[in-house]
Tab-separated table of C-alpha atoms in Angstrom:
chain	number	residue	atom	x	y	z
Q	225	UNK	CA	-46.961	156.982	200.704
Q	226	UNK	CA	-49.853	156.857	203.158
Q	227	UNK	CA	-52.295	159.732	203.386
Q	228	UNK	CA	-54.483	160.962	206.224
Q	229	UNK	CA	-57.638	160.357	204.172
Q	230	UNK	CA	-57.982	156.923	202.597
Q	231	UNK	CA	-61.321	157.015	200.768
Q	232	UNK	CA	-61.556	158.098	198.053
Q	233	UNK	CA	-57.917	157.166	197.500
Q	234	UNK	CA	-57.370	158.898	194.137
Q	235	UNK	CA	-55.862	162.391	194.198
Q	236	UNK	CA	-58.212	165.322	193.748
Q	237	UNK	CA	-58.778	165.937	190.057
Q	238	UNK	CA	-57.995	162.333	189.054
Q	239	UNK	CA	-60.882	160.522	187.343
Q	240	UNK	CA	-60.691	156.798	186.552
Q	241	UNK	CA	-64.176	155.558	185.650
Q	242	UNK	CA	-64.938	151.992	184.508
Q	243	UNK	CA	-62.784	150.630	187.327
Q	244	UNK	CA	-61.521	147.056	186.941
Q	245	UNK	CA	-59.507	145.675	189.905
Q	246	UNK	CA	-57.213	142.653	189.635
Q	247	UNK	CA	-54.872	140.994	192.134
Q	248	UNK	CA	-51.533	140.022	190.630
Q	249	UNK	CA	-49.022	138.678	193.124
Q	250	UNK	CA	-49.311	140.522	196.418
Q	251	UNK	CA	-50.834	143.725	195.005
Q	252	UNK	CA	-54.222	144.799	193.667
Q	253	UNK	CA	-54.086	146.873	190.488
Q	254	UNK	CA	-56.806	149.276	189.405
Q	255	UNK	CA	-57.314	149.705	185.671
Q	256	UNK	CA	-59.911	151.861	183.959
Q	257	UNK	CA	-60.504	154.563	181.409
Q	258	UNK	CA	-59.242	158.063	182.197
Q	259	UNK	CA	-61.396	161.164	182.086
Q	260	UNK	CA	-59.934	164.644	181.822
Q	261	UNK	CA	-60.969	167.334	184.275
Q	262	UNK	CA	-63.420	169.629	182.444
Q	263	UNK	CA	-63.047	167.432	179.351
Q	264	UNK	CA	-65.651	167.748	176.639
Q	265	UNK	CA	-65.959	163.973	175.965
Q	266	UNK	CA	-65.296	160.786	177.899
Q	267	UNK	CA	-61.849	159.193	178.228
Q	268	UNK	CA	-59.614	161.878	176.739
Q	269	UNK	CA	-56.520	160.923	178.734
Q	270	UNK	CA	-54.007	158.071	178.492
Q	271	UNK	CA	-54.399	154.959	180.635
Q	272	UNK	CA	-52.886	155.147	184.105
Q	273	UNK	CA	-52.771	152.564	186.891
Q	274	UNK	CA	-52.824	152.617	190.686
Q	275	UNK	CA	-51.919	149.697	192.954
Q	276	UNK	CA	-51.839	148.787	196.625
Q	277	UNK	CA	-50.576	145.833	198.706
Q	278	UNK	CA	-53.383	143.381	199.385
Q	279	UNK	CA	-52.734	143.632	203.128
Q	280	UNK	CA	-53.008	147.439	203.243
Q	281	UNK	CA	-55.598	149.035	200.963
Q	282	UNK	CA	-54.801	152.469	202.400
Q	283	UNK	CA	-51.324	152.506	200.822
Q	284	UNK	CA	-51.954	153.221	197.122
Q	285	UNK	CA	-49.158	153.839	194.625
Q	286	UNK	CA	-49.325	155.625	191.276
Q	287	UNK	CA	-47.863	153.346	188.609
Q	288	UNK	CA	-47.829	156.119	186.017
Q	289	UNK	CA	-49.030	156.233	182.433
Q	290	UNK	CA	-49.201	152.615	181.274
Q	291	UNK	CA	-50.470	153.078	177.699
Q	292	UNK	CA	-50.842	156.207	175.591
Q	293	UNK	CA	-53.644	156.978	173.190
Q	294	UNK	CA	-51.220	157.217	170.273
Q	295	UNK	CA	-49.499	153.917	171.149
Q	296	UNK	CA	-52.199	152.274	169.029
Q	297	UNK	CA	-51.232	152.435	165.318
Q	298	UNK	CA	-54.815	153.332	164.395
Q	299	UNK	CA	-54.364	156.520	166.396
Q	300	UNK	CA	-51.178	157.526	164.597
Q	301	UNK	CA	-52.921	158.697	161.434
Q	302	UNK	CA	-53.453	162.407	160.890
Q	303	UNK	CA	-57.248	161.980	160.932
Q	304	UNK	CA	-57.262	159.778	164.058
Q	305	UNK	CA	-59.548	160.840	166.880
Q	306	UNK	CA	-59.971	157.757	169.069
Q	307	UNK	CA	-60.101	157.848	172.842
Q	308	UNK	CA	-59.216	154.850	175.005
Q	309	UNK	CA	-62.444	153.369	176.348
Q	310	UNK	CA	-62.861	150.931	179.277
Q	311	UNK	CA	-60.065	148.282	179.352
Q	312	UNK	CA	-59.408	144.985	181.092
Q	313	UNK	CA	-56.197	143.082	181.875
Q	314	UNK	CA	-55.346	139.401	182.297
Q	315	UNK	CA	-52.155	137.414	182.718
Q	316	UNK	CA	-51.354	135.176	179.761
Q	317	UNK	CA	-50.032	131.629	179.837
Q	318	UNK	CA	-46.581	133.072	179.058
Q	319	UNK	CA	-46.635	135.076	182.299
Q	320	UNK	CA	-46.983	138.430	180.572
Q	321	UNK	CA	-49.893	140.818	181.089
Q	322	UNK	CA	-52.333	141.649	178.307
Q	323	UNK	CA	-54.463	144.789	178.172
Q	324	UNK	CA	-57.621	144.696	176.021
Q	325	UNK	CA	-59.334	147.900	174.933
Q	326	UNK	CA	-61.466	149.586	172.277
Q	327	UNK	CA	-60.973	152.988	170.693
Q	328	UNK	CA	-63.955	155.316	170.689
Q	329	UNK	CA	-63.980	155.639	166.892
Q	330	UNK	CA	-63.325	151.996	165.915
Q	331	UNK	CA	-65.266	148.731	166.246
Q	332	UNK	CA	-62.322	146.482	166.970
Q	333	UNK	CA	-60.370	145.265	170.003
Q	334	UNK	CA	-56.769	146.311	170.553
Q	335	UNK	CA	-54.312	144.382	172.715
Q	336	UNK	CA	-51.199	145.665	174.467
Q	337	UNK	CA	-48.665	143.643	176.464
Q	338	UNK	CA	-46.293	144.210	179.375
Q	339	UNK	CA	-43.877	142.116	181.432
Q	340	UNK	CA	-45.302	143.613	184.622
Q	341	UNK	CA	-48.908	144.345	185.653
Q	342	UNK	CA	-48.139	148.020	186.281
Q	343	UNK	CA	-46.791	148.532	182.778
Q	344	UNK	CA	-45.651	150.128	180.622
Q	345	UNK	CA	-47.710	148.332	177.931
Q	346	UNK	CA	-46.780	148.136	174.253
Q	347	UNK	CA	-49.101	147.557	171.308
Q	348	UNK	CA	-49.340	143.832	170.535
Q	349	UNK	CA	-52.048	143.542	167.892
Q	350	UNK	CA	-55.791	143.377	167.288
Q	351	UNK	CA	-58.160	140.508	167.975
Q	352	UNK	CA	-58.676	138.854	164.600
Q	353	UNK	CA	-59.975	135.862	162.727
Q	354	UNK	CA	-57.529	133.324	161.286
Q	355	UNK	CA	-57.651	135.054	157.896
Q	356	UNK	CA	-56.551	138.339	159.468
Q	357	UNK	CA	-59.962	140.069	159.464
Q	358	UNK	CA	-60.327	142.108	162.632
Q	359	UNK	CA	-63.086	141.242	165.079
Q	360	UNK	CA	-65.756	143.872	164.556
Q	361	UNK	CA	-64.907	144.322	160.880
Q	362	UNK	CA	-66.343	141.101	159.436
Q	363	UNK	CA	-69.687	141.360	157.660
Q	364	UNK	CA	-71.719	139.624	160.391
Q	365	UNK	CA	-69.854	141.090	163.373
Q	366	UNK	CA	-71.590	143.273	165.933
Q	367	UNK	CA	-70.089	146.416	167.468
Q	368	UNK	CA	-67.097	145.802	169.749
Q	369	UNK	CA	-67.093	147.724	173.033
Q	370	UNK	CA	-65.953	147.464	176.676
Q	371	UNK	CA	-63.845	144.276	176.546
Q	372	UNK	CA	-63.631	141.984	179.564
Q	373	UNK	CA	-61.245	139.048	179.475
Q	374	UNK	CA	-60.687	135.737	181.273
Q	375	UNK	CA	-57.923	133.155	180.731
Q	376	UNK	CA	-59.134	129.618	181.456
Q	377	UNK	CA	-57.635	126.243	180.490
Q	378	UNK	CA	-55.480	127.675	177.722
Q	379	UNK	CA	-58.317	129.652	176.148
Q	380	UNK	CA	-59.069	133.353	176.354
Q	381	UNK	CA	-62.713	134.348	176.804
Q	382	UNK	CA	-63.419	137.861	175.550
Q	383	UNK	CA	-66.716	139.594	176.426
Q	384	UNK	CA	-67.832	142.704	174.548
Q	385	UNK	CA	-70.912	144.632	173.498
Q	386	UNK	CA	-72.882	147.874	173.575
Q	387	UNK	CA	-76.686	147.773	173.523
Q	388	UNK	CA	-78.307	151.100	174.308
Q	389	UNK	CA	-82.068	150.637	174.935
Q	390	UNK	CA	-82.898	152.314	171.618
Q	391	UNK	CA	-80.657	149.993	169.561
Q	392	UNK	CA	-83.239	147.352	168.757
Q	393	UNK	CA	-81.065	145.513	166.229
Q	394	UNK	CA	-78.316	144.578	168.713
Q	395	UNK	CA	-78.937	141.221	170.439
Q	396	UNK	CA	-76.716	141.656	173.513
Q	397	UNK	CA	-73.300	140.923	175.013
Q	398	UNK	CA	-70.984	138.566	173.148
Q	399	UNK	CA	-68.341	136.030	174.150
Q	400	UNK	CA	-65.516	135.317	171.703
Q	401	UNK	CA	-62.928	132.604	172.396
Q	402	UNK	CA	-59.281	133.254	171.537
Q	403	UNK	CA	-56.238	131.031	171.277
Q	404	UNK	CA	-53.416	131.284	173.802
Q	405	UNK	CA	-51.646	133.745	171.488
Q	406	UNK	CA	-54.226	136.167	172.996
Q	407	UNK	CA	-55.286	137.438	169.537
Q	408	UNK	CA	-56.583	134.720	167.209
Q	409	UNK	CA	-60.279	133.801	167.278
Q	410	UNK	CA	-60.951	130.058	167.606
Q	411	UNK	CA	-64.663	130.348	168.395
Q	412	UNK	CA	-66.637	133.175	166.809
Q	413	UNK	CA	-68.788	135.553	168.901
Q	414	UNK	CA	-71.744	134.022	170.725
Q	415	UNK	CA	-74.452	136.117	172.410
Q	416	UNK	CA	-74.526	135.393	176.136
Q	417	UNK	CA	-76.570	138.248	177.671
Q	418	UNK	CA	-79.703	139.713	176.034
Q	419	UNK	CA	-80.338	143.331	175.156
Q	420	UNK	CA	-83.660	144.955	176.037
Q	421	UNK	CA	-85.303	143.972	172.756
Q	422	UNK	CA	-84.166	140.336	173.074
Q	423	UNK	CA	-84.809	139.746	176.784
Q	424	UNK	CA	-88.402	138.471	176.709
Q	425	UNK	CA	-88.657	135.094	178.424
Q	426	UNK	CA	-85.030	135.078	179.570
Q	427	UNK	CA	-85.232	136.311	183.167
Q	428	UNK	CA	-83.387	139.496	182.196
Q	429	UNK	CA	-86.535	141.436	181.195
Q	430	UNK	CA	-86.147	144.251	183.755
Q	431	UNK	CA	-82.355	144.216	183.842
Q	432	UNK	CA	-81.246	143.584	180.274
Q	433	UNK	CA	-77.679	144.161	179.115
Q	434	UNK	CA	-76.503	147.690	178.276
Q	435	UNK	CA	-72.674	147.657	178.447
Q	436	UNK	CA	-69.669	147.239	180.794
Q	437	UNK	CA	-69.102	143.460	181.086
Q	438	UNK	CA	-66.743	142.212	183.788
Q	439	UNK	CA	-66.027	138.494	184.234
Q	440	UNK	CA	-64.865	136.579	187.331
Q	441	UNK	CA	-64.669	132.924	188.321
Q	442	UNK	CA	-65.958	132.285	191.845
Q	443	UNK	CA	-65.408	128.692	192.972
Q	444	UNK	CA	-66.749	126.693	190.008
Q	445	UNK	CA	-69.079	129.348	188.602
Q	446	UNK	CA	-68.551	132.244	186.234
Q	447	UNK	CA	-70.018	135.613	187.183
Q	448	UNK	CA	-70.597	138.023	184.320
Q	449	UNK	CA	-71.204	141.490	185.764
Q	450	UNK	CA	-72.669	144.238	183.609
Q	451	UNK	CA	-74.412	147.601	183.486
Q	452	UNK	CA	-78.113	147.146	182.757
Q	453	UNK	CA	-80.526	149.217	180.679
Q	454	UNK	CA	-81.625	150.803	183.954
Q	455	UNK	CA	-78.337	152.704	183.456
Q	456	UNK	CA	-77.399	153.295	187.077
Q	457	UNK	CA	-77.172	149.774	188.403
Q	458	UNK	CA	-74.561	147.053	188.275
Q	459	UNK	CA	-76.033	143.565	187.847
Q	460	UNK	CA	-74.637	140.062	187.726
Q	461	UNK	CA	-75.380	136.806	185.943
Q	462	UNK	CA	-73.952	133.349	186.532
Q	463	UNK	CA	-73.098	130.201	184.610
Q	464	UNK	CA	-71.151	126.961	184.998
Q	465	UNK	CA	-69.595	127.546	181.577
Q	466	UNK	CA	-67.781	130.726	180.442
Q	467	UNK	CA	-69.742	130.539	177.175
Q	468	UNK	CA	-73.057	130.348	179.013
Q	469	UNK	CA	-75.930	130.036	179.201
Q	470	UNK	CA	-75.989	132.718	181.895
Q	471	UNK	CA	-78.923	133.210	184.240
Q	472	UNK	CA	-79.831	136.526	185.841
Q	473	UNK	CA	-78.525	136.834	189.399
Q	474	UNK	CA	-79.537	140.232	190.744
Q	475	UNK	CA	-78.364	143.785	191.413
Q	476	UNK	CA	-74.998	144.382	193.091
Q	477	UNK	CA	-75.374	148.135	193.503
Q	478	UNK	CA	-77.822	150.775	192.287
Q	479	UNK	CA	-78.113	154.537	192.413
Q	480	UNK	CA	-80.934	154.582	189.883
Q	481	UNK	CA	-83.415	157.449	190.212
Q	482	UNK	CA	-86.235	156.020	188.108
Q	483	UNK	CA	-89.593	156.604	189.790
Q	484	UNK	CA	-88.472	159.894	191.337
Q	485	UNK	CA	-90.503	162.689	189.801
Q	486	UNK	CA	-90.252	165.850	191.868
Q	487	UNK	CA	-87.963	167.566	189.338
Q	488	UNK	CA	-87.973	165.263	186.287
Q	489	UNK	CA	-90.182	162.680	184.542
Q	490	UNK	CA	-90.492	159.572	186.705
Q	491	UNK	CA	-89.872	157.203	183.798
Q	492	UNK	CA	-86.524	158.764	182.840
Q	493	UNK	CA	-83.174	158.829	184.637
Q	494	UNK	CA	-81.751	162.222	185.519
Q	495	UNK	CA	-79.014	161.801	182.970
Q	496	UNK	CA	-79.524	159.503	179.990
Q	497	UNK	CA	-76.314	157.914	178.844
Q	498	UNK	CA	-74.440	157.277	182.068
Q	499	UNK	CA	-73.935	153.967	183.828
Q	500	UNK	CA	-72.369	152.074	186.674
Q	501	UNK	CA	-69.279	150.236	185.422
Q	502	UNK	CA	-67.125	148.207	187.762
Q	503	UNK	CA	-66.039	144.773	188.846
Q	504	UNK	CA	-65.414	142.604	191.892
Q	505	UNK	CA	-62.196	141.071	193.165
Q	506	UNK	CA	-61.243	138.689	195.959
Q	507	UNK	CA	-58.758	140.242	198.384
Q	508	UNK	CA	-57.675	138.349	201.484
Q	509	UNK	CA	-60.615	135.971	201.216
Q	510	UNK	CA	-63.243	138.677	200.806
Q	511	UNK	CA	-64.996	139.797	197.611
């Protein structure tokens, strides 16, 4: 149903941060995490989805709850306390739709599947090595966070990582390659974007990786979008190979307040711990 006011298009009191748009068929679908009004932590609610026809972005439709917090078996224990963090969705080679996500209290990547892009999604499994060890649980694995996913030539490229500026031991964003079963690792994680402490000499020195990867193929190049350590800016990098190397591209959007000092220290953002998290999508020939 059309409304008199088109932007913002979400109903009052609806909060979907970490927005990830994808066109499937003749509609664009918006996925993201789901904050609760007056909630005490991020992402307390179940995943929901909104969609609109690509030829009329004023006509948004609520697809409903597409995946519940307790649909994940790890959240069915009595001591479970995991919230659904930022997800991403891709269409598999089998035509079904696969939702990748991380729980707030676990370093692993869950996968849910649906026959339609608007859900409902059902738990499918966890990303894992061939021996069954979950990604994020092996001895040498880094923390899994904010999955982004791309299906290309029968392989699934999974991008993850969380590198707060004070986490000196974390090298950056990772790319893990999965088989077409959408779960099994065939190439172990490789670091593709540097964190602040690993950015020297890379071109990313002032805009190192923080979190929030989002991957798109534009013509014959791969654009890996991310939130930088400047917190409130969305940057992009580019490569001719989904496994990199990626080179720094620039800032897409910024509402960073570093350097402003009339009511706070100039070298600190107003709120430490927030970010810009989003993606790009081609709709009717425009990005």
